[in-house]
CSV table of C-alpha atoms in Angstrom, one decimal:
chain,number,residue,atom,x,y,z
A,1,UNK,CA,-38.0,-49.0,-59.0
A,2,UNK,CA,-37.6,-49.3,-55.5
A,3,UNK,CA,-34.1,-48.6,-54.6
A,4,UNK,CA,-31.8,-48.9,-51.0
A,5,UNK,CA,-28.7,-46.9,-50.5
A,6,UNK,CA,-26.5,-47.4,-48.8
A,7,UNK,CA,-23.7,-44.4,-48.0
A,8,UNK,CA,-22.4,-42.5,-45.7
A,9,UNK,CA,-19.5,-39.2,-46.7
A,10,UNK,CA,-20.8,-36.0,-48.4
A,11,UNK,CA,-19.1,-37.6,-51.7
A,12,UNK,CA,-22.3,-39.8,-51.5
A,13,UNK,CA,-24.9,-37.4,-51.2
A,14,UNK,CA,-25.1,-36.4,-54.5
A,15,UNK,CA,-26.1,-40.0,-55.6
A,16,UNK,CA,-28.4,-40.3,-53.2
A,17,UNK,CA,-30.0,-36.9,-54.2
A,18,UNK,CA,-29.9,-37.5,-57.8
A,19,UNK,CA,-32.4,-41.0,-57.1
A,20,UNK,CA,-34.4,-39.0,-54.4
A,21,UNK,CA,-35.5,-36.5,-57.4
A,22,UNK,CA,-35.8,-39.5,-59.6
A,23,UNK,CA,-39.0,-41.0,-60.3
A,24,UNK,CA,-37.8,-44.3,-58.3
A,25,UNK,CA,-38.7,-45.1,-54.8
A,26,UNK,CA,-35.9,-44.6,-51.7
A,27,UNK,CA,-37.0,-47.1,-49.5
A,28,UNK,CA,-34.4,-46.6,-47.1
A,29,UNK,CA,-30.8,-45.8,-46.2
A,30,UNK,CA,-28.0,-47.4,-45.2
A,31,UNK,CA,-25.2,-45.7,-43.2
A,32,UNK,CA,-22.6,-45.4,-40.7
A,33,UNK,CA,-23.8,-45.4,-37.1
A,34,UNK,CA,-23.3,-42.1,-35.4
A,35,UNK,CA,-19.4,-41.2,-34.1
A,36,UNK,CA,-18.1,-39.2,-31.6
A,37,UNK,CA,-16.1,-36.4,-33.4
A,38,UNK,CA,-13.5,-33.9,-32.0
A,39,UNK,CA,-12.4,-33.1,-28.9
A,40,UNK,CA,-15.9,-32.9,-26.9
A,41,UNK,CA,-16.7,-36.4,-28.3
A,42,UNK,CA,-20.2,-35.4,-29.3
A,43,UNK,CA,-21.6,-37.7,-31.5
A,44,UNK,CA,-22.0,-36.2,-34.8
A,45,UNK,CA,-24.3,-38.1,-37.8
A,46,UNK,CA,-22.8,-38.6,-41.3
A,47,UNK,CA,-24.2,-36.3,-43.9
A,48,UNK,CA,-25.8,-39.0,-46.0
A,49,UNK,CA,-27.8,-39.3,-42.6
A,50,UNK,CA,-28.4,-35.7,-42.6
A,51,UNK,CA,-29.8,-35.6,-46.1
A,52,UNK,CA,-32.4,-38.3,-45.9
A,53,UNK,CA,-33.4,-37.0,-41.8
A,54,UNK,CA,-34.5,-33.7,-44.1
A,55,UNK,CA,-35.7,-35.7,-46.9
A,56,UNK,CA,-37.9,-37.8,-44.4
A,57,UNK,CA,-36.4,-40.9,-45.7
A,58,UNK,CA,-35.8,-44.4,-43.9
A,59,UNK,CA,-32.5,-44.4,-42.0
A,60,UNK,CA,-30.9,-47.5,-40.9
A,61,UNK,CA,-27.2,-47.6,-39.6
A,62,UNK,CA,-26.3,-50.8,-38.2
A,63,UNK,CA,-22.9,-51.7,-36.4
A,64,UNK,CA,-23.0,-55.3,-38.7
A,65,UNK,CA,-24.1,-54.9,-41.8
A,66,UNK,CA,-23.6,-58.8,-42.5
A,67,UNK,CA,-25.9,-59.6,-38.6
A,68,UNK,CA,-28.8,-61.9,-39.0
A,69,UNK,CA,-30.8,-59.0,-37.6
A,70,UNK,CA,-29.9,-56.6,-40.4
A,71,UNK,CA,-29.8,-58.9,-43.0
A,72,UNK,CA,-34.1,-59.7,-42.4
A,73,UNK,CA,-34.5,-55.8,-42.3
A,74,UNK,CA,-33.3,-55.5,-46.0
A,75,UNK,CA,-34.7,-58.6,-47.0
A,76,UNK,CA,-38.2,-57.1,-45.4
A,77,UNK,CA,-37.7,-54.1,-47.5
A,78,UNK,CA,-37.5,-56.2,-50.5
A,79,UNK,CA,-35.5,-53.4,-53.1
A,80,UNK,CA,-35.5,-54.0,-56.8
A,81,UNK,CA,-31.7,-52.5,-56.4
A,82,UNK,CA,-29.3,-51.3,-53.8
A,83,UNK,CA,-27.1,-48.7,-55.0
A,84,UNK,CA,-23.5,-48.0,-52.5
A,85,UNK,CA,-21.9,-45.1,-53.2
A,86,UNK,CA,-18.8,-45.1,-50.4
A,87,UNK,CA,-20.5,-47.0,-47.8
A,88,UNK,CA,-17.5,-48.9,-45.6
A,89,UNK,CA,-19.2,-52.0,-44.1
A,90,UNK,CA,-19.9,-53.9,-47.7
């Protein structure tokens, strides 16, 4: 099956790594753009982002999820499923 997910805390990690040792087919993954965090304001990734960077999966993090332009990129990946496990723009 070939699955999109979509998350972005460390909660959603372990969904995401439970599919990515599945037999099914990551075909990319949805989350949060990149925020500046503490008091440097260095932008810091999320650690769903982390995990599929390692994992050499697709990332995708748009500021819209609902945009025209994001909306063809998901239709282009054409999933069987999207899984969201604590994802904040759906």
């Amino acid at each position: 099956m070939r699955i999109v997910f979509a998350g972005t805390p460390k909660f959603a990690v372990e969904s995401l790594a439970i599919l990515h040792k599945s037999e099914h087919e990551i075909i990319g993954v949805y989350c949060q753009p990149d925020r500046p965090k503490g008091r440097g304001k260095v932008l810091s990734a999320c650690p769903v982002k982390l995990y599929a960077e390692e994992n050499n999966l697709r990332v995708i993090q748009p500021e819209d999820f609902s945009s025209e332009q994001n909306q063809k990129i998901l239709s282009s990946l054409n999933p069987d499923i999207m899984v969201v496990a604590a994802y904040g723009q759906i």
